[in-house]
Amino acid sequence: MDSCRKMLGKRIKELRKSKNLTQEKLSELVGFEPNHITKIEAGKHFPQPEKLEILAKIFDVQVKDLFDYEHKISKQTLKQKIIEWLDDAQSAEIEYVYKMINSLKELKREIRRG
């Protein structure tokens, strides 16, 4: 349960920052004491179900999305998944993905140049 609280805390912090909310403002919107969000984000407290629903509405997500910890994958895990996919892919698929990556890299360079 400890790791679940910590992961939920990280997710709430991530969503809060994506909405440009301070901990104080989020506490106010949810109806928490001012330091309660700090404790939740640190993985020390777990919000009540009705508060999870309020948080989800504030973040414009479903409650289940508060528990979506898989969306951030480590670089090493991504590399491994790509290698596994490449091992099973056909030559034409690999070539297509290669061209897409090169196109994205070129687009990124153009954006940087302005």
C-alpha positions as protocol buffer text, in pm:
chain_id: "A"
residue {
  index: 1
  type: MET
  ca { x: 0 y: 0 z: 0 }
}
residue {
  index: 2
  type: ASP
  ca { x: 295 y: 228 z: 71 }
}
residue {
  index: 3
  type: SER
  ca { x: 413 y: 221 z: -291 }
}
residue {
  index: 4
  type: CYS
  ca { x: 56 y: 277 z: -415 }
}
residue {
  index: 5
  type: ARG
  ca { x: 29 y: 590 z: -200 }
}
residue {
  index: 6
  type: LYS
  ca { x: 364 y: 715 z: -329 }
}
residue {
  index: 7
  type: MET
  ca { x: 276 y: 649 z: -692 }
}
residue {
  index: 8
  type: LEU
  ca { x: -63 y: 817 z: -651 }
}
residue {
  index: 9
  type: GLY
  ca { x: 109 y: 1112 z: -487 }
}
residue {
  index: 10
  type: LYS
  ca { x: 350 y: 1148 z: -778 }
}
residue {
  index: 11
  type: ARG
  ca { x: 61 y: 1126 z: -1024 }
}
residue {
  index: 12
  type: ILE
  ca { x: -141 y: 1392 z: -840 }
}
residue {
  index: 13
  type: LYS
  ca { x: 165 y: 1618 z: -830 }
}
residue {
  index: 14
  type: GLU
  ca { x: 217 y: 1568 z: -1203 }
}
residue {
  index: 15
  type: LEU
  ca { x: -147 y: 1648 z: -1281 }
}
residue {
  index: 16
  type: ARG
  ca { x: -146 y: 1948 z: -1045 }
}
residue {
  index: 17
  type: LYS
  ca { x: 159 y: 2094 z: -1216 }
}
residue {
  index: 18
  type: SER
  ca { x: 9 y: 2032 z: -1560 }
}
residue {
  index: 19
  type: LYS
  ca { x: -285 y: 2252 z: -1453 }
}
residue {
  index: 20
  type: ASN
  ca { x: -48 y: 2515 z: -1308 }
}
residue {
  index: 21
  type: LEU
  ca { x: -201 y: 2481 z: -962 }
}
residue {
  index: 22
  type: THR
  ca { x: -19 y: 2537 z: -636 }
}
residue {
  index: 23
  type: GLN
  ca { x: -63 y: 2289 z: -354 }
}
residue {
  index: 24
  type: GLU
  ca { x: -247 y: 2557 z: -162 }
}
residue {
  index: 25
  type: LYS
  ca { x: -490 y: 2630 z: -446 }
}
residue {
  index: 26
  type: LEU
  ca { x: -557 y: 2260 z: -506 }
}
residue {
  index: 27
  type: SER
  ca { x: -618 y: 2207 z: -133 }
}
residue {
  index: 28
  type: GLU
  ca { x: -869 y: 2490 z: -143 }
}
residue {
  index: 29
  type: LEU
  ca { x: -1048 y: 2351 z: -450 }
}
residue {
  index: 30
  type: VAL
  ca { x: -1073 y: 2001 z: -301 }
}
residue {
  index: 31
  type: GLY
  ca { x: -1161 y: 2114 z: 50 }
}
residue {
  index: 32
  type: PHE
  ca { x: -845 y: 1988 z: 220 }
}
residue {
  index: 33
  type: GLU
  ca { x: -645 y: 2150 z: 496 }
}
residue {
  index: 34
  type: PRO
  ca { x: -361 y: 2352 z: 335 }
}
residue {
  index: 35
  type: ASN
  ca { x: -86 y: 2096 z: 402 }
}
residue {
  index: 36
  type: HIS
  ca { x: -290 y: 1786 z: 311 }
}
residue {
  index: 37
  type: ILE
  ca { x: -195 y: 1791 z: -59 }
}
residue {
  index: 38
  type: THR
  ca { x: 171 y: 1804 z: 48 }
}
residue {
  index: 39
  type: LYS
  ca { x: 119 y: 1486 z: 250 }
}
residue {
  index: 40
  type: ILE
  ca { x: -69 y: 1315 z: -34 }
}
residue {
  index: 41
  type: GLU
  ca { x: 200 y: 1404 z: -289 }
}
residue {
  index: 42
  type: ALA
  ca { x: 465 y: 1271 z: -48 }
}
residue {
  index: 43
  type: GLY
  ca { x: 277 y: 940 z: -25 }
}
residue {
  index: 44
  type: LYS
  ca { x: 197 y: 985 z: 344 }
}
residue {
  index: 45
  type: HIS
  ca { x: -182 y: 1014 z: 308 }
}
residue {
  index: 46
  type: PHE
  ca { x: -438 y: 859 z: 74 }
}
residue {
  index: 47
  type: PRO
  ca { x: -743 y: 1066 z: -24 }
}
residue {
  index: 48
  type: GLN
  ca { x: -1096 y: 944 z: 52 }
}
residue {
  index: 49
  type: PRO
  ca { x: -1291 y: 812 z: -251 }
}
residue {
  index: 50
  type: GLU
  ca { x: -1512 y: 1122 z: -271 }
}
residue {
  index: 51
  type: LYS
  ca { x: -1200 y: 1341 z: -274 }
}
residue {
  index: 52
  type: LEU
  ca { x: -1055 y: 1129 z: -556 }
}
residue {
  index: 53
  type: GLU
  ca { x: -1367 y: 1212 z: -757 }
}
residue {
  index: 54
  type: ILE
  ca { x: -1319 y: 1583 z: -691 }
}
residue {
  index: 55
  type: LEU
  ca { x: -951 y: 1562 z: -787 }
}
residue {
  index: 56
  type: ALA
  ca { x: -1042 y: 1384 z: -1110 }
}
residue {
  index: 57
  type: LYS
  ca { x: -1291 y: 1659 z: -1199 }
}
residue {
  index: 58
  type: ILE
  ca { x: -1036 y: 1931 z: -1126 }
}
residue {
  index: 59
  type: PHE
  ca { x: -777 y: 1757 z: -1344 }
}
residue {
  index: 60
  type: ASP
  ca { x: -1038 y: 1678 z: -1612 }
}
residue {
  index: 61
  type: VAL
  ca { x: -962 y: 1305 z: -1601 }
}
residue {
  index: 62
  type: GLN
  ca { x: -1146 y: 993 z: -1491 }
}
residue {
  index: 63
  type: VAL
  ca { x: -1075 y: 859 z: -1142 }
}
residue {
  index: 64
  type: LYS
  ca { x: -899 y: 558 z: -1295 }
}
residue {
  index: 65
  type: ASP
  ca { x: -656 y: 797 z: -1466 }
}
residue {
  index: 66
  type: LEU
  ca { x: -532 y: 908 z: -1124 }
}
residue {
  index: 67
  type: PHE
  ca { x: -392 y: 556 z: -1094 }
}
residue {
  index: 68
  type: ASP
  ca { x: -232 y: 553 z: -1440 }
}
residue {
  index: 69
  type: TYR
  ca { x: 131 y: 504 z: -1350 }
}
residue {
  index: 70
  type: GLU
  ca { x: 225 y: 331 z: -1677 }
}
residue {
  index: 71
  type: HIS
  ca { x: 221 y: 643 z: -1895 }
}
residue {
  index: 72
  type: LYS
  ca { x: 575 y: 732 z: -1793 }
}
residue {
  index: 73
  type: ILE
  ca { x: 814 y: 462 z: -1899 }
}
residue {
  index: 74
  type: SER
  ca { x: 1185 y: 473 z: -1833 }
}
residue {
  index: 75
  type: LYS
  ca { x: 1424 y: 524 z: -2123 }
}
residue {
  index: 76
  type: GLN
  ca { x: 1568 y: 175 z: -2071 }
}
residue {
  index: 77
  type: THR
  ca { x: 1222 y: 15 z: -2077 }
}
residue {
  index: 78
  type: LEU
  ca { x: 1134 y: 205 z: -2395 }
}
residue {
  index: 79
  type: LYS
  ca { x: 1453 y: 89 z: -2563 }
}
residue {
  index: 80
  type: GLN
  ca { x: 1381 y: -270 z: -2465 }
}
residue {
  index: 81
  type: LYS
  ca { x: 1024 y: -251 z: -2598 }
}
residue {
  index: 82
  type: ILE
  ca { x: 1148 y: -103 z: -2926 }
}
residue {
  index: 83
  type: ILE
  ca { x: 1409 y: -377 z: -2963 }
}
residue {
  index: 84
  type: GLU
  ca { x: 1146 y: -644 z: -2896 }
}
residue {
  index: 85
  type: TRP
  ca { x: 916 y: -486 z: -3154 }
}
residue {
  index: 86
  type: LEU
  ca { x: 1198 y: -464 z: -3410 }
}
residue {
  index: 87
  type: ASP
  ca { x: 1282 y: -830 z: -3361 }
}
residue {
  index: 88
  type: ASP
  ca { x: 927 y: -924 z: -3465 }
}
residue {
  index: 89
  type: ALA
  ca { x: 874 y: -657 z: -3731 }
}
residue {
  index: 90
  type: GLN
  ca { x: 888 y: -707 z: -4106 }
}
residue {
  index: 91
  type: SER
  ca { x: 1149 y: -517 z: -4310 }
}
residue {
  index: 92
  type: ALA
  ca { x: 887 y: -285 z: -4459 }
}
residue {
  index: 93
  type: GLU
  ca { x: 759 y: -194 z: -4111 }
}
residue {
  index: 94
  type: ILE
  ca { x: 1110 y: -120 z: -3988 }
}
residue {
  index: 95
  type: GLU
  ca { x: 1180 y: 96 z: -4292 }
}
residue {
  index: 96
  type: TYR
  ca { x: 854 y: 287 z: -4240 }
}
residue {
  index: 97
  type: VAL
  ca { x: 931 y: 354 z: -3873 }
}
residue {
  index: 98
  type: TYR
  ca { x: 1284 y: 462 z: -3963 }
}
residue {
  index: 99
  type: LYS
  ca { x: 1149 y: 713 z: -4214 }
}
residue {
  index: 100
  type: MET
  ca { x: 898 y: 845 z: -3960 }
}
residue {
  index: 101
  type: ILE
  ca { x: 1171 y: 897 z: -3700 }
}
residue {
  index: 102
  type: ASN
  ca { x: 1390 y: 1080 z: -3949 }
}
residue {
  index: 103
  type: SER
  ca { x: 1097 y: 1300 z: -4050 }
}
residue {
  index: 104
  type: LEU
  ca { x: 1029 y: 1385 z: -3686 }
}
residue {
  index: 105
  type: LYS
  ca { x: 1396 y: 1465 z: -3627 }
}
residue {
  index: 106
  type: GLU
  ca { x: 1396 y: 1696 z: -3930 }
}
residue {
  index: 107
  type: LEU
  ca { x: 1076 y: 1866 z: -3814 }
}
residue {
  index: 108
  type: LYS
  ca { x: 1231 y: 1919 z: -3470 }
}
residue {
  index: 109
  type: ARG
  ca { x: 1539 y: 2080 z: -3631 }
}
residue {
  index: 110
  type: GLU
  ca { x: 1318 y: 2311 z: -3838 }
}
residue {
  index: 111
  type: ILE
  ca { x: 1120 y: 2415 z: -3533 }
}
residue {
  index: 112
  type: ARG
  ca { x: 1441 y: 2496 z: -3346 }
}
residue {
  index: 113
  type: ARG
  ca { x: 1563 y: 2711 z: -3635 }
}
residue {
  index: 114
  type: GLY
  ca { x: 1234 y: 2901 z: -3620 }
}
